[in-house]
Structure formats: C-alpha cells, structure tokens
GROMACS .gro file of C-alpha atoms in nm:
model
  208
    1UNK     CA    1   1.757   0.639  -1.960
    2UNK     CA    2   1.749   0.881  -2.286
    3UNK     CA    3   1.396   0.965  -2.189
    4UNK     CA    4   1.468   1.080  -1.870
    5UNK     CA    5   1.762   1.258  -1.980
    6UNK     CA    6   1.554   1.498  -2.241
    7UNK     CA    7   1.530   1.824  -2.171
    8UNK     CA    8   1.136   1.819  -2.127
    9UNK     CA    9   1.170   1.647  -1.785
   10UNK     CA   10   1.486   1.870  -1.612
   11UNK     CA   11   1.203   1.948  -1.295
   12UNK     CA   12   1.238   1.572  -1.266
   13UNK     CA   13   1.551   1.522  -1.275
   14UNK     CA   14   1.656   1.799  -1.047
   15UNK     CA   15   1.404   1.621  -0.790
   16UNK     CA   16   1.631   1.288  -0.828
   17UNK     CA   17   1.968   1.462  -0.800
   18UNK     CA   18   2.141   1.806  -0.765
   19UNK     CA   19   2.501   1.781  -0.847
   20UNK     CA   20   2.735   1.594  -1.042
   21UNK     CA   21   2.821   1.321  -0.790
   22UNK     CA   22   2.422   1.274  -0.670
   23UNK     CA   23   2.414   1.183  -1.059
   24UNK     CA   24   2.688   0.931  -1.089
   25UNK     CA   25   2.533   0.794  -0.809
   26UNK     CA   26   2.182   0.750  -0.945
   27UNK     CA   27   2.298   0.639  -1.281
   28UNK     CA   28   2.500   0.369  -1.093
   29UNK     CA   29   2.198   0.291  -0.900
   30UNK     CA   30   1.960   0.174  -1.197
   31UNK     CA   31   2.279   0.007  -1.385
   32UNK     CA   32   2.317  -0.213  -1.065
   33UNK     CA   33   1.951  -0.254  -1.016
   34UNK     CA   34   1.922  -0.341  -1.410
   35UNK     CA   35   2.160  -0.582  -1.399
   36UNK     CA   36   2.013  -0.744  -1.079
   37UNK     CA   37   1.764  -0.886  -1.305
   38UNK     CA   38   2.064  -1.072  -1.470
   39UNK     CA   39   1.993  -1.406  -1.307
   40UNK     CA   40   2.132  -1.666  -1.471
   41UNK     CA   41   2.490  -1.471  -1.433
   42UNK     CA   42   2.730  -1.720  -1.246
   43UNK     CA   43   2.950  -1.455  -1.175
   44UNK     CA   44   2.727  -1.183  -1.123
   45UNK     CA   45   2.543  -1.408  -0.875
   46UNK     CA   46   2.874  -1.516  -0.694
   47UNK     CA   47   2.920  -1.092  -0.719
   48UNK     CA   48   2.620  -1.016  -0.564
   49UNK     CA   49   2.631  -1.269  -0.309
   50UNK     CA   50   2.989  -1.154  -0.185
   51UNK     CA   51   2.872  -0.816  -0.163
   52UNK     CA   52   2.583  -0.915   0.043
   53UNK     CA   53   2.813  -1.111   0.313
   54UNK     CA   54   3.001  -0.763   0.307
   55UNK     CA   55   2.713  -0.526   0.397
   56UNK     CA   56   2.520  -0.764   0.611
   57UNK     CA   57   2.784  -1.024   0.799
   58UNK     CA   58   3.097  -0.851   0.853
   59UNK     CA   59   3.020  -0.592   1.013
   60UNK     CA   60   2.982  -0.345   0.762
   61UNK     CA   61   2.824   0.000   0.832
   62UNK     CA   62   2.854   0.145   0.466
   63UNK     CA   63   2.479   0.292   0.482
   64UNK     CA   64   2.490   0.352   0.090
   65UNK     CA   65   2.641  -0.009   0.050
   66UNK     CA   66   2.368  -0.165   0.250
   67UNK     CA   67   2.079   0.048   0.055
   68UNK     CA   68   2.244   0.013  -0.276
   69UNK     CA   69   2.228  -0.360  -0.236
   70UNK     CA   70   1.885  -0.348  -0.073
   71UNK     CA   71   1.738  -0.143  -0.354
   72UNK     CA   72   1.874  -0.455  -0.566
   73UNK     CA   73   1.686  -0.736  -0.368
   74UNK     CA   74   1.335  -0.483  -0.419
   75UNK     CA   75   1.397  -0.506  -0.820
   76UNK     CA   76   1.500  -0.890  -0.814
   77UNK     CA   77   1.209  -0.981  -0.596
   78UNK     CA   78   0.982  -0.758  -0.824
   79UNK     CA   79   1.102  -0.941  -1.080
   80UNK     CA   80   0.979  -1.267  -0.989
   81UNK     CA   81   0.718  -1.201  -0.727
   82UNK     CA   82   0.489  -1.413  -0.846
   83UNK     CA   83   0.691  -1.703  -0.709
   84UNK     CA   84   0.668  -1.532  -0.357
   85UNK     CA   85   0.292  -1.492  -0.322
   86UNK     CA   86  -0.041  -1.700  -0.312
   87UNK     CA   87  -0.014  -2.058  -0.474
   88UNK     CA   88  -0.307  -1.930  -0.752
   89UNK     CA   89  -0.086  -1.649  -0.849
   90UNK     CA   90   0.192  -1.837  -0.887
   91UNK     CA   91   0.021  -2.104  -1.116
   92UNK     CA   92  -0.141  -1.791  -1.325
   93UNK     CA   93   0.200  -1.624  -1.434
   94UNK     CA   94   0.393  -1.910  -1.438
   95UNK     CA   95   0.126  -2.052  -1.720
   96UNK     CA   96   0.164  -1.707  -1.879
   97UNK     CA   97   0.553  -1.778  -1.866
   98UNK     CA   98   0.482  -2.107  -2.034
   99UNK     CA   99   0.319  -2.050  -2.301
  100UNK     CA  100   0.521  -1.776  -2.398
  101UNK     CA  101   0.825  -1.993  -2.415
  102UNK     CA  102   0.625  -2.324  -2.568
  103UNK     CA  103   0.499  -2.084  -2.822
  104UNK     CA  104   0.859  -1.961  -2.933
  105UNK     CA  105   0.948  -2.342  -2.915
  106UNK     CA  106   0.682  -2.413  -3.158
  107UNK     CA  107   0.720  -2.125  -3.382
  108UNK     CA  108   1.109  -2.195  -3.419
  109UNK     CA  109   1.188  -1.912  -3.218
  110UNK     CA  110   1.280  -2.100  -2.838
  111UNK     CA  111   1.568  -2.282  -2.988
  112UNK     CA  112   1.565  -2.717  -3.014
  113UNK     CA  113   1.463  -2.769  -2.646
  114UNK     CA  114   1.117  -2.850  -2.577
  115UNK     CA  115   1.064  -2.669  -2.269
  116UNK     CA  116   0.776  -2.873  -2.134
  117UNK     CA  117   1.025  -3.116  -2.086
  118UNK     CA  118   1.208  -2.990  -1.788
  119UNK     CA  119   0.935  -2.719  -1.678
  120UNK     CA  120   0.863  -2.897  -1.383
  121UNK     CA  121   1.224  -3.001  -1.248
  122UNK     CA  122   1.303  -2.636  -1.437
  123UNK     CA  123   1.055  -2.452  -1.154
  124UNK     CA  124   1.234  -2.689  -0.854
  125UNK     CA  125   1.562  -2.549  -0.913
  126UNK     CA  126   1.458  -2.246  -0.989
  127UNK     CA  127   1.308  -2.193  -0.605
  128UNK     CA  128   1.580  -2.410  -0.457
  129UNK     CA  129   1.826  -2.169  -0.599
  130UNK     CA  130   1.709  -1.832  -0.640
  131UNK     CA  131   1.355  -1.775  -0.505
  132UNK     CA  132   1.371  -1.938  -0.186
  133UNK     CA  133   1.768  -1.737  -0.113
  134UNK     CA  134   1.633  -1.418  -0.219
  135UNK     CA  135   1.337  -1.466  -0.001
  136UNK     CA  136   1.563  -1.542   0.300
  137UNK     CA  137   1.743  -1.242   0.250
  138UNK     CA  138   1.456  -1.014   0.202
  139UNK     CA  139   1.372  -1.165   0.575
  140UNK     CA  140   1.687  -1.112   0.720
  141UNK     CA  141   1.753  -0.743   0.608
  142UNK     CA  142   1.341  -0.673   0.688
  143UNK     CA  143   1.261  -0.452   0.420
  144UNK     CA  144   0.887  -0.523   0.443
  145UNK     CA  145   0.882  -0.571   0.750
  146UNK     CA  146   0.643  -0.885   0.924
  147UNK     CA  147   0.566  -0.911   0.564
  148UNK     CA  148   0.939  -1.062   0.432
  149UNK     CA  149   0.865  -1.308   0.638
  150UNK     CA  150   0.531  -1.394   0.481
  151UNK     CA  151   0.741  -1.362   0.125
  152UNK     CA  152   0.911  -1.648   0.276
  153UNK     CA  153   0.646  -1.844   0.394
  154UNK     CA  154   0.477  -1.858   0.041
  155UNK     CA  155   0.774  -1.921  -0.158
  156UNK     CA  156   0.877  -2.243   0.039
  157UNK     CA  157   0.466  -2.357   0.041
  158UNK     CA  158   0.441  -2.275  -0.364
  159UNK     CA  159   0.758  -2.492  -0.366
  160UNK     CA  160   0.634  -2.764  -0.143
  161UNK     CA  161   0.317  -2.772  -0.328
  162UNK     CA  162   0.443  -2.766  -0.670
  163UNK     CA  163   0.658  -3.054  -0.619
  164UNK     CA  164   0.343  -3.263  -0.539
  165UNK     CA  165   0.096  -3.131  -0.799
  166UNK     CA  166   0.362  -2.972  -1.095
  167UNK     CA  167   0.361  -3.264  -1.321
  168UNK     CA  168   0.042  -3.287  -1.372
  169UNK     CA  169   0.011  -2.901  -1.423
  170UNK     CA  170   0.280  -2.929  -1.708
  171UNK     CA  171   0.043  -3.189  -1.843
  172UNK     CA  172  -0.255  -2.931  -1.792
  173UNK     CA  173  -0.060  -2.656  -1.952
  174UNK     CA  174   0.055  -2.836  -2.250
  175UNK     CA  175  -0.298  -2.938  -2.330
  176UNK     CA  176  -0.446  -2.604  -2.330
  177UNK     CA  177  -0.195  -2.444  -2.511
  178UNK     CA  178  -0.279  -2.731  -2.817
  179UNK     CA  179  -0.669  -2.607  -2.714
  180UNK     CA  180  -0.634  -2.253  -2.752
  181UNK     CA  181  -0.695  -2.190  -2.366
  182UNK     CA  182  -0.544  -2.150  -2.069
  183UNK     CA  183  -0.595  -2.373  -1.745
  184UNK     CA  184  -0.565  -2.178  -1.480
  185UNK     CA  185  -0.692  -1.843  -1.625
  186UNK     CA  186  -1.008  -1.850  -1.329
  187UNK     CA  187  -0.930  -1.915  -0.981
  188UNK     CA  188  -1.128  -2.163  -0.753
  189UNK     CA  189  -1.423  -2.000  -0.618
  190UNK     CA  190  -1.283  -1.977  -0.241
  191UNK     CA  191  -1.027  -1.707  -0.396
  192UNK     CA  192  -1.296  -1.530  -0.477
  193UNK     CA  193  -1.448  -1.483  -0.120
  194UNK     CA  194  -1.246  -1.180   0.102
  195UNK     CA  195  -1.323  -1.415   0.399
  196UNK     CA  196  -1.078  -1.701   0.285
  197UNK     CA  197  -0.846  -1.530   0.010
  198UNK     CA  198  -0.454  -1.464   0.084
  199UNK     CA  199  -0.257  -1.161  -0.008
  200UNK     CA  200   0.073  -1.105   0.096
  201UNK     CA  201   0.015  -0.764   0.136
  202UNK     CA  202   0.285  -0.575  -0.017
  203UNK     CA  203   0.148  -0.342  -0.245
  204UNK     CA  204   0.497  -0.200  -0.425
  205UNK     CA  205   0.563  -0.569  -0.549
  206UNK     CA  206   0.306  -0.748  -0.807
  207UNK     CA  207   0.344  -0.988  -1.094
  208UNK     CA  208   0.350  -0.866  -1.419
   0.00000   0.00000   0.00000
C-alpha cells in the first residue's frame, strides 16, 4: 500500500480513484480482500458467510455489497486455486506446500507437530470445509461463467480422488523430501499431449 501511495505513481492512482470517498472505498476494498485470505478465522469465516446470505439470499440489491463480496471470493479462490483445477496440478503445489512446511518441521521452525502426520486427513477437511463451499459459491454467483461450474467439478473429483490415493502420496512425499527430490515434479506423459490434457480455462486464476 506505501508503494502505491508514493508520489511517483499519482497517474495511477488517479486511474483507480478521483475523490476522497472513491479512495476510502478502494482502500476498504484491498483491506477486505486481504483479509479474505484469513482462512482459518472462525469469526471472520462466520463474518463472511453472513454477509454472503445478505447479498445473495435475502434479497439484497446493494450492487457494491454484492461486488465487494464477489471481488473477495476472486482473491480467496486465487488463493488456493490449485485445489480447484486438474488433479496433476493439485498434487504439484500441494507437494510444494509440503515440503515447505516438513522442512520448517525439521529445521525447528514448524513448531512440535509433524505435519505428515495429519496431511492427508489435513487436505480432507480442508476441501470439505473451505474448497468445496467456496467453489459452490463461485457457481452460484457465476463469476466465470460455464467455467465456476467446472471449478466445481474439479474440486469435488481432486477430493474424491485424493481420498483414495492421498495416503500413499504422503508416503511418496515424505520419501522424496529425505531423497532430495520431489515426486510429482513431471507429469504423466498423457498431460503432455493437447489432445487429452485438462485446463479449467480461467486464465486470471493460477497456482502460485
């Protein structure tokens, strides 16, 4: 925020806003969106959800409500759009998530719990609670259009799919993070043919 305050980008920010109130507004804007990201929140989440249920089921025609809230959903599904894409994109970041968090655990910097230990029920909960809601939502205010639907479609198939084959990944993962490698860094040849790979075609949202 200080950096787009300096001086050496006021053409910017009179593009963005031109008074005092299209200011508060923006500012209020990326706080909300910021905090969006704040997941693990319970009363930010039971915040966000009310709000939600306010613009979208009672009736509410608030225009800057409904986009403020919208505009949320974009930066929370960013934020975890891996989870909402093909299965071998999934499995790529979420190893990258991994061994970023087994290597703090190892280096004394991820606190006592080993978190191998509840990676895979940890990814379960995490799309029964959060990916697989957000997802639905995405859907039923069609931001993307015929693709929030295939958002949907991918989260509740990466979800199906880890719960059969997830254990054994964990296993997988732990073993080449003690190797020096990573499992999943190439994907299976048929990814790598345009005829038979999946995108979910939304350009504005990739893992990162």
């Amino acid at each position: 925020w200080k950096l787009l305050m300096k001086d050496e980008y006021r053409d910017l920010q009179k593009c963005i806003y031109g008074n005092d109130s299209e200011f508060r507004r923006f500012r209020s804007l990326v706080v909300n969106s910021v905090i969006a990201t704040d997941i693990f929140d319970k009363d930010l989440k039971s915040f966000r959800n009310n709000r939600w249920d306010k613009a979208f089921h009672q009736g509410n025609d608030d225009t800057n409500l409904m986009a403020t809230i919208v505009i949320e959903h974009i930066i929370q599904a960013a934020d975890v759009s891996h989870t909402m894409q093909h299965w071998h994109i999934y499995t790529k970041w979420n190893e990258r998530l991994f061994h970023e968090m087994y290597s703090a655990f190892r280096n004394g910097r991820g606190g006592e719990k080993d978190p191998s230990v509840g990676w895979f029920k940890g990814e379960l909960w995490f799309y029964d609670n959060y990916v697989i809601p957000l997802a639905k939502k995405l859907k039923e205010c069609n931001v993307f259009g015929v693709a929030s639907a295939e958002c949907l479609n991918y989260a509740m198939e990466n979800r199906r799919e880890w719960e059969s084959k997830g254990e054994k990944i964990v296993e997988k993962m732990v073993k080449a993070y003690h190797s020096g490698q990573r499992s999943l860094d190439r994907l299976p040849s048929q990814m790598e043919d345009p005829d038979t790979a999946s995108s979910t075609g939304i350009s504005i949202i990739s893992a990162s």
